[in-house]
PDB file of C-alpha atoms in Angstrom:
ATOM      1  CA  UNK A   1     127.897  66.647  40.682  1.00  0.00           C
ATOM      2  CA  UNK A   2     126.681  63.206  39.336  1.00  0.00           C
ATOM      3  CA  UNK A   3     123.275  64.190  36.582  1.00  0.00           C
ATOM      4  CA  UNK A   4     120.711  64.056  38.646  1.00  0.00           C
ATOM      5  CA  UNK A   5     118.661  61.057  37.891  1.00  0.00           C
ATOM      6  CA  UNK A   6     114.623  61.041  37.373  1.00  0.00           C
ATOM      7  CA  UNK A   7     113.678  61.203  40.937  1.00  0.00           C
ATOM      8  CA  UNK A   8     110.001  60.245  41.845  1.00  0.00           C
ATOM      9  CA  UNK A   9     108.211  63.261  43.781  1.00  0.00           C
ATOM     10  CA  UNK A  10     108.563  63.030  47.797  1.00  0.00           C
ATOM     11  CA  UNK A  11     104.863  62.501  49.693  1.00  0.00           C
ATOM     12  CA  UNK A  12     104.552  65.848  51.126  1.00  0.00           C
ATOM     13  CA  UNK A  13     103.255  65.282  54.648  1.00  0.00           C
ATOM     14  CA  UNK A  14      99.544  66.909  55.484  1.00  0.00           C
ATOM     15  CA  UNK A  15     101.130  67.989  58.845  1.00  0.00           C
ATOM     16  CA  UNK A  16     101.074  71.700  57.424  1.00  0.00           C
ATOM     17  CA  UNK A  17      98.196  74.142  57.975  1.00  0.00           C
ATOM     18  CA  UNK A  18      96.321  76.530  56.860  1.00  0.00           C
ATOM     19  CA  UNK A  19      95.274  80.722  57.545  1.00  0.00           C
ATOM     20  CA  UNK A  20      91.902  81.285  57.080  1.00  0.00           C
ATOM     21  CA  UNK A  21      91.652  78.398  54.663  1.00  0.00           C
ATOM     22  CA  UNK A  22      93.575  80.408  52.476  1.00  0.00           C
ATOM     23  CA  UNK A  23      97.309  80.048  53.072  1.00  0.00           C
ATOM     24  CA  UNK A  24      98.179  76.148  53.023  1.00  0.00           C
ATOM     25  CA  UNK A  25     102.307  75.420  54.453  1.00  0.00           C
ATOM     26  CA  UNK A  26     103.516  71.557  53.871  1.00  0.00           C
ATOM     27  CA  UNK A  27     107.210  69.917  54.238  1.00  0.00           C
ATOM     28  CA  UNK A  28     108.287  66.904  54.716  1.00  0.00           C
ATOM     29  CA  UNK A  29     111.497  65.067  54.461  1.00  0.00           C
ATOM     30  CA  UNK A  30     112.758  61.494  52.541  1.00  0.00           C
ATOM     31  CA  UNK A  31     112.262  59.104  55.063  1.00  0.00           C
ATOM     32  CA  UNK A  32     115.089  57.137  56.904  1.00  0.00           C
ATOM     33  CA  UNK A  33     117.382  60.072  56.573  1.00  0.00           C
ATOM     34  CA  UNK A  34     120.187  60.984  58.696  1.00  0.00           C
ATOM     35  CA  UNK A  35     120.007  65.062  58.546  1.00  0.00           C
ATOM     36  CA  UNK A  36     122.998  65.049  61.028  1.00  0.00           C
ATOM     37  CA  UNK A  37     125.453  64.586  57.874  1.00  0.00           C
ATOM     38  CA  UNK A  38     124.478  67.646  56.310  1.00  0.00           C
ATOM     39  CA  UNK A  39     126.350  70.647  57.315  1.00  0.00           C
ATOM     40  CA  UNK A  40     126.763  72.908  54.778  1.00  0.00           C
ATOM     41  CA  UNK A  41     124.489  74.108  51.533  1.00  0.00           C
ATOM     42  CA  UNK A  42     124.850  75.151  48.021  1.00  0.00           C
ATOM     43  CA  UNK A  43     122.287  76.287  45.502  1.00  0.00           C
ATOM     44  CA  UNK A  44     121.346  74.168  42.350  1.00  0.00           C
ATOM     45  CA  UNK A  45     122.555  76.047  39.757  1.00  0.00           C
ATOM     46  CA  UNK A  46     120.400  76.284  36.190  1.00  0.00           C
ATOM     47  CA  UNK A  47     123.155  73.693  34.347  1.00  0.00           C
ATOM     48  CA  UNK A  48     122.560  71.563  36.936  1.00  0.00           C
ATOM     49  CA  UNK A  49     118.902  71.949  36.948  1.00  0.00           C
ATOM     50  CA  UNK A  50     118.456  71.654  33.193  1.00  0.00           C
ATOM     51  CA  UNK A  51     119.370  67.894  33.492  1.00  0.00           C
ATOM     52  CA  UNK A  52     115.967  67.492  35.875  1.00  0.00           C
ATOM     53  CA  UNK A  53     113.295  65.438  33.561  1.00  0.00           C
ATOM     54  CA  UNK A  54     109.482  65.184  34.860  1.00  0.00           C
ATOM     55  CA  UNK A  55     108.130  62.188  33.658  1.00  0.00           C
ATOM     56  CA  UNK A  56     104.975  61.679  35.302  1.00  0.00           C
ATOM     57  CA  UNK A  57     101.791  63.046  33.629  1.00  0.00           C
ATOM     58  CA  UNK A  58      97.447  62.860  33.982  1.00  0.00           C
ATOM     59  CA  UNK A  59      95.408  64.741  31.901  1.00  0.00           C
ATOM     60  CA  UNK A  60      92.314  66.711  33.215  1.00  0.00           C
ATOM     61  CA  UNK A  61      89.175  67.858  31.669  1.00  0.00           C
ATOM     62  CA  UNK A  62      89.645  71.648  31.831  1.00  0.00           C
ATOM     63  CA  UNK A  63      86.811  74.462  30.364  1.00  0.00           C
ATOM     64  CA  UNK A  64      89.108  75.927  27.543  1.00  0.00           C
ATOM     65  CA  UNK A  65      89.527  74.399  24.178  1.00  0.00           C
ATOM     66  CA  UNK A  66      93.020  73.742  23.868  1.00  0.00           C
ATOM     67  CA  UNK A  67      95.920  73.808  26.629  1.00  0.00           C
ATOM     68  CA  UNK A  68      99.677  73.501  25.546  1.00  0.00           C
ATOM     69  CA  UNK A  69     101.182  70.986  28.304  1.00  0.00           C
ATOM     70  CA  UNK A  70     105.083  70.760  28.594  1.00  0.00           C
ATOM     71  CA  UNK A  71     107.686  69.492  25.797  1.00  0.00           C
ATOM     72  CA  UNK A  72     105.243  71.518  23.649  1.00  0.00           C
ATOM     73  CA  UNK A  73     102.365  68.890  23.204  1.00  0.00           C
ATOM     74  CA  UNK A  74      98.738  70.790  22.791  1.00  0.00           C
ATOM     75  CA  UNK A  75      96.124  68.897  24.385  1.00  0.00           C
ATOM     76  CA  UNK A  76      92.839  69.562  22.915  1.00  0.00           C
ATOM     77  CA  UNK A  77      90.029  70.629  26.132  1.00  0.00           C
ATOM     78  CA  UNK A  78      92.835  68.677  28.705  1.00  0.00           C
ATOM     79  CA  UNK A  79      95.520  70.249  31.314  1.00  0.00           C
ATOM     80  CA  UNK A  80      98.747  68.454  31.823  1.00  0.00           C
ATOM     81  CA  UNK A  81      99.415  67.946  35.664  1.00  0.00           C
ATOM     82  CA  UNK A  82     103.080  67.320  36.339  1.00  0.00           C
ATOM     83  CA  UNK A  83     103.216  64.946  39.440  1.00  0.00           C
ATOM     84  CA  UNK A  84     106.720  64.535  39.414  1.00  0.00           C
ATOM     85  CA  UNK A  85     108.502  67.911  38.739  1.00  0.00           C
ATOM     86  CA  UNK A  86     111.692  68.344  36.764  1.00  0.00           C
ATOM     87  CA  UNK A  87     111.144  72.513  36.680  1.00  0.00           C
ATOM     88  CA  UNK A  88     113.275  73.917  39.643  1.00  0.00           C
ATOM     89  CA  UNK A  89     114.120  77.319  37.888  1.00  0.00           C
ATOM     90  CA  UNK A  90     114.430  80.799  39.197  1.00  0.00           C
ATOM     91  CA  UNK A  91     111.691  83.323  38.607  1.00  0.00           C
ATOM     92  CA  UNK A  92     112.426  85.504  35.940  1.00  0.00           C
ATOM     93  CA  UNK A  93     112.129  88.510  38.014  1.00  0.00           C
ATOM     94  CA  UNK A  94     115.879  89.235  39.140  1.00  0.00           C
ATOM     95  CA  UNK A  95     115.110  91.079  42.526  1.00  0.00           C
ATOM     96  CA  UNK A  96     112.438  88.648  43.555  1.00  0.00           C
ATOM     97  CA  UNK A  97     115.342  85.657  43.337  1.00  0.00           C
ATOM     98  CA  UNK A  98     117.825  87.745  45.345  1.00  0.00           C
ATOM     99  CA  UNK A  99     115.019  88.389  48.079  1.00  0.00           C
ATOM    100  CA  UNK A 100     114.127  84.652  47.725  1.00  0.00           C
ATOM    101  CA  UNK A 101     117.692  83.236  48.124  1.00  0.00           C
ATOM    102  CA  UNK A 102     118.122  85.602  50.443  1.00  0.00           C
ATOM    103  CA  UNK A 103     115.408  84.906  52.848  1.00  0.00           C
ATOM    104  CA  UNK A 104     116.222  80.917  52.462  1.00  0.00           C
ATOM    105  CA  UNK A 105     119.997  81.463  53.287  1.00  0.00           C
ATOM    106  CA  UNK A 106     119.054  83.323  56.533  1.00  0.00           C
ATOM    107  CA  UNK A 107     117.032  80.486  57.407  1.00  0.00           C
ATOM    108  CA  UNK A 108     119.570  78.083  57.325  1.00  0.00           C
ATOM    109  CA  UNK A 109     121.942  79.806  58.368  1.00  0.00           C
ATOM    110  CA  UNK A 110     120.092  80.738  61.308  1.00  0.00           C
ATOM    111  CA  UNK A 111     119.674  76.454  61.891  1.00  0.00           C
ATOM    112  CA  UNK A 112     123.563  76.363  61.942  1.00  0.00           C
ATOM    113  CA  UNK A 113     124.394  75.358  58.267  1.00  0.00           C
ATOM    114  CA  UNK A 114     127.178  77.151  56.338  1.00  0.00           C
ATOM    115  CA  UNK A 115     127.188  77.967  52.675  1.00  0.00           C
ATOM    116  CA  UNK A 116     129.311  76.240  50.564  1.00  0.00           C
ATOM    117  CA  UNK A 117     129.143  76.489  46.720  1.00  0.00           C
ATOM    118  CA  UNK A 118     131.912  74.699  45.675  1.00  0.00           C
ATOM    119  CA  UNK A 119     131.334  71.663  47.617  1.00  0.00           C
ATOM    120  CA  UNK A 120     128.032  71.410  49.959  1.00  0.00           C
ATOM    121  CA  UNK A 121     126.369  68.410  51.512  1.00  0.00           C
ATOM    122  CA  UNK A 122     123.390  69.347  50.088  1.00  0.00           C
ATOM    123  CA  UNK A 123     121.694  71.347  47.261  1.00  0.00           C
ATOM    124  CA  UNK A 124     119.142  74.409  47.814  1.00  0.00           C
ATOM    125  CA  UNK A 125     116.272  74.431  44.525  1.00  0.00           C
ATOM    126  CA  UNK A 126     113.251  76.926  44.287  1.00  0.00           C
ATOM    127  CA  UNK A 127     110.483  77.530  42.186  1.00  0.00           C
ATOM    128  CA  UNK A 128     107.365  80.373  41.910  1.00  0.00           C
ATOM    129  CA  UNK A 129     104.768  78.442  40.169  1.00  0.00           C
ATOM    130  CA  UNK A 130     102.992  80.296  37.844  1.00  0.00           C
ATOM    131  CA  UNK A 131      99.159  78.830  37.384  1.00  0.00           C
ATOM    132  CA  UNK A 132      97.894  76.490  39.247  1.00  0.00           C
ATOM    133  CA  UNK A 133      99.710  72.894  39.692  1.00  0.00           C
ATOM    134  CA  UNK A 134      98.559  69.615  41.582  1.00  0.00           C
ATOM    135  CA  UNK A 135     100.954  67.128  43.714  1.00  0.00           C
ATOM    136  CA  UNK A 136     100.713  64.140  45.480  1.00  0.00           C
ATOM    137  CA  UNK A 137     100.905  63.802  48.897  1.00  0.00           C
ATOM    138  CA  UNK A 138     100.083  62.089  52.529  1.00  0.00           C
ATOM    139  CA  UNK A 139      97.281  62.714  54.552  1.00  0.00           C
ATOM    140  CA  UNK A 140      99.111  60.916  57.840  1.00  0.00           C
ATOM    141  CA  UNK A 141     102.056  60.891  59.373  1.00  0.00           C
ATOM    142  CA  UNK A 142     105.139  58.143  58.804  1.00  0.00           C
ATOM    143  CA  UNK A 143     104.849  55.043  60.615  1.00  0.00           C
ATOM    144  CA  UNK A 144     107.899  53.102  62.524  1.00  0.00           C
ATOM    145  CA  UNK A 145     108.331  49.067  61.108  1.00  0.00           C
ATOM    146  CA  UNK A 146     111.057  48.580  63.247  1.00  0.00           C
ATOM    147  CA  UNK A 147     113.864  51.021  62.633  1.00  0.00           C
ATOM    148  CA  UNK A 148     112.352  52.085  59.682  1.00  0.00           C
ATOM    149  CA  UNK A 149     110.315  54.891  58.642  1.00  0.00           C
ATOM    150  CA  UNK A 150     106.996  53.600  56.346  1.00  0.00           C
ATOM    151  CA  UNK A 151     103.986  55.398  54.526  1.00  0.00           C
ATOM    152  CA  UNK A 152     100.807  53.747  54.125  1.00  0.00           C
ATOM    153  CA  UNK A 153      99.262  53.380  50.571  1.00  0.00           C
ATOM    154  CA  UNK A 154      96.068  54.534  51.649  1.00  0.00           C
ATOM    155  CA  UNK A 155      97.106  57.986  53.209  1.00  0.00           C
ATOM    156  CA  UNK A 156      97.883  59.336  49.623  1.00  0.00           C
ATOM    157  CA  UNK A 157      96.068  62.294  48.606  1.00  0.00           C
ATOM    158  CA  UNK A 158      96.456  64.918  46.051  1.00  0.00           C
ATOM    159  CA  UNK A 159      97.352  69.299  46.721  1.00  0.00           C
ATOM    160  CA  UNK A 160      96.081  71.672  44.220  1.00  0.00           C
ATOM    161  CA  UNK A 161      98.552  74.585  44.482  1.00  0.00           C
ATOM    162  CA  UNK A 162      97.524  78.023  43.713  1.00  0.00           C
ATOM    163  CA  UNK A 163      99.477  80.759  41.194  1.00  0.00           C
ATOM    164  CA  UNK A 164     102.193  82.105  43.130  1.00  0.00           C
ATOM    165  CA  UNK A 165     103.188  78.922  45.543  1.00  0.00           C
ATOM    166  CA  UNK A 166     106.787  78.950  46.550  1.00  0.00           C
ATOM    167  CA  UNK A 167     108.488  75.752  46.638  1.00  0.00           C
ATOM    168  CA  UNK A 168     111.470  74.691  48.452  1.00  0.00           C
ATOM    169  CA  UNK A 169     113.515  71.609  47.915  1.00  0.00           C
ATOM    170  CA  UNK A 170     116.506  70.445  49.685  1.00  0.00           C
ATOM    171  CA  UNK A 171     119.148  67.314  47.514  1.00  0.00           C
ATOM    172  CA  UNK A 172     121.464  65.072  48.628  1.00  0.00           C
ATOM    173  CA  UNK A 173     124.646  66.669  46.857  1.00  0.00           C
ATOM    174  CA  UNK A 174     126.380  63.542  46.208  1.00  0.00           C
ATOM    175  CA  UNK A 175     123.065  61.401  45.236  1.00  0.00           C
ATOM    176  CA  UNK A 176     121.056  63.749  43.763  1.00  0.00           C
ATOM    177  CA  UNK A 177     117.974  62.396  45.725  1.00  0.00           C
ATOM    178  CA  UNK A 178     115.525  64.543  47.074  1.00  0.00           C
ATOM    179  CA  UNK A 179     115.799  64.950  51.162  1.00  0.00           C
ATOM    180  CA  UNK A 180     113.357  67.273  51.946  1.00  0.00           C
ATOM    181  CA  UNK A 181     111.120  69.619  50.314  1.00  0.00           C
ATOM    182  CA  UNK A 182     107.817  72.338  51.438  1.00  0.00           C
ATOM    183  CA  UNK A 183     106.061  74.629  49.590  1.00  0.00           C
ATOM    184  CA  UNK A 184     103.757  77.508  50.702  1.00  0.00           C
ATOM    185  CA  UNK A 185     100.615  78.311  48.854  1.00  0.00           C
ATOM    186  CA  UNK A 186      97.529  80.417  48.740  1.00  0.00           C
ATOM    187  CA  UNK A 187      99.637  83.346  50.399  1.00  0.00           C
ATOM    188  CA  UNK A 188      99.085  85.676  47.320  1.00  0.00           C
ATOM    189  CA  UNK A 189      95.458  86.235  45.699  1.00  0.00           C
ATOM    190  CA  UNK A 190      96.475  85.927  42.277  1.00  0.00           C
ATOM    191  CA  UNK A 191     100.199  85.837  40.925  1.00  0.00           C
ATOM    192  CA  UNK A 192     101.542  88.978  42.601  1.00  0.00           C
ATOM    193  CA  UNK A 193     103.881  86.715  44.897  1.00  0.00           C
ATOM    194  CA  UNK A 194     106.070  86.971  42.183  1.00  0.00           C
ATOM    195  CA  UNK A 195     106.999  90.985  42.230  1.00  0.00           C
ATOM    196  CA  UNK A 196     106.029  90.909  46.115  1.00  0.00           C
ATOM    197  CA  UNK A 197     109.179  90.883  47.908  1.00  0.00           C
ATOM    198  CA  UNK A 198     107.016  90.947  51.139  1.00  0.00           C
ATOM    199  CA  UNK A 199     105.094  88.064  50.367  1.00  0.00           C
ATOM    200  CA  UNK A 200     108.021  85.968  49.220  1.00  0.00           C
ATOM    201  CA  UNK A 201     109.856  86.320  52.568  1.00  0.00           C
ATOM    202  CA  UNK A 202     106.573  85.402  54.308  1.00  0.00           C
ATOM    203  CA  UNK A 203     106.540  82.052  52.057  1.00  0.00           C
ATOM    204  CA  UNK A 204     109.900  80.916  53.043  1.00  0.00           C
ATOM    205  CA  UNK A 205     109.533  82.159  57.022  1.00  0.00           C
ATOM    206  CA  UNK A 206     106.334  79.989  56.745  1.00  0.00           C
ATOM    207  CA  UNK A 207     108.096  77.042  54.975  1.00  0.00           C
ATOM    208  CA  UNK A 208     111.204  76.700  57.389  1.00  0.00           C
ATOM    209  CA  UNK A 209     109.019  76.732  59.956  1.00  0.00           C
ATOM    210  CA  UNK A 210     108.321  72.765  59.195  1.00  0.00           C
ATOM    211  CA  UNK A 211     112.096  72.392  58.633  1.00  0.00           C
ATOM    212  CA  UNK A 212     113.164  70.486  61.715  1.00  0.00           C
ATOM    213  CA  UNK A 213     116.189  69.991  61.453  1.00  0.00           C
ATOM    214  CA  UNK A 214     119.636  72.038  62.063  1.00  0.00           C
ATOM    215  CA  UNK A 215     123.448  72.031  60.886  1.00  0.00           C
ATOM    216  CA  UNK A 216     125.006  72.133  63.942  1.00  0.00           C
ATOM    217  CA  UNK A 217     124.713  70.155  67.405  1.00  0.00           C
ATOM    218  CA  UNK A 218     121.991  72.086  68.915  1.00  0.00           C
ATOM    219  CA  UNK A 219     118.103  70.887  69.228  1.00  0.00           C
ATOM    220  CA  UNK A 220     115.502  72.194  67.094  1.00  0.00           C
ATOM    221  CA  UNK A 221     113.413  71.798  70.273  1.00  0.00           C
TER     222      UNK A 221
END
């Protein structure tokens, strides 16, 4: 696999929703994509991951006096928000990867994708965020400009994502590109998701459920 190139974050769509104002579920896919080429899946292994770079930063106000951002800079009274994220890695809890991966694998293979490690159409990545992270996204759904697929400017809004939110993101395997990605947050009350096996299976049941698309010729409808 080509090193995957510095990749500017995909506008997660603000068609999700939300349980009791509590659990918030978003996806969204890269626009003007043909999902019918993908057939088969791999997951992103940590070499490969390693080579992701974020590159995208704003600094906060925050209460406490000092806050170590990434690369190991300290910022003095300021939190580092990572818009664009280069940190797809594995939880360090061993059984709650095997439930994750698990969980995810039935879910595509349940749309009709096989697994294929050696060669896939497309890449699987995870991570369990561990304190609380914000993102950009859309507040509106894709418009059509012809045959093509547009976001408006304006419809950009930001997601603060709660300790424990699982994120899910689907890569091109042969251009490294982002094709799709969802994440589910607010589903634990602290950071428990991350020795809950329950909880993590809920996360990615909740997450496919704005996957669309499948890997064979039946409808998703």
């Amino acid at each position: 696999m080509k090193t995957i190139r510095n990749m500017a974050m995909l506008m997660l769509l603000s068609a999700g929703f939300a349980y009791g104002q509590e659990i918030t579920v978003q996806g969204d896919k890269k626009l003007n994509t043909d999902f019918k080429k993908y057939k088969t899946y791999g997951w992103l292994t940590n070499d490969l991951s390693d080579q992701l770079v974020a590159y995208t930063y704003e600094e906060v106000p925050v209460k406490s006096s000092a806050n170590k951002g990434r690369k190991g800079d300290v910022k003095k009274g300021k939190n580092v928000i990572i818009y664009s994220y280069a940190f797809i890695l594995p939880s360090s809890d061993e059984i709650i990867n095997s439930t994750l991966t698990t969980s995810v694998e039935s879910e595509l293979d349940g749309r009709g994708y096989r697994k294929n490690q050696a060669a896939p159409d497309m890449y699987v990545a995870y991570k369990i965020f561990d304190q609380s992270t914000k993102i950009k996204g859309t507040a509106a759904e894709p418009v059509k400009v012809g045959s093509s697929e547009v976001r408006m400017a304006k419809d950009t809004i930001s997601y603060a994502l709660k300790p424990g939110t699982v994120f899910i993101s689907l890569l091109d395997a042969k251009t490294s590109s982002v094709i799709w990605e969802g994440f589910a947050s607010g589903i634990s009350s602290n950071n428990d998701i991350i020795s809950d096996q329950a909880k993590v299976k809920e996360a990615i049941n909740l997450i496919f459920k704005k996957y669309e698309f499948r890997g064979d010729k039946y409808s998703m409808n």
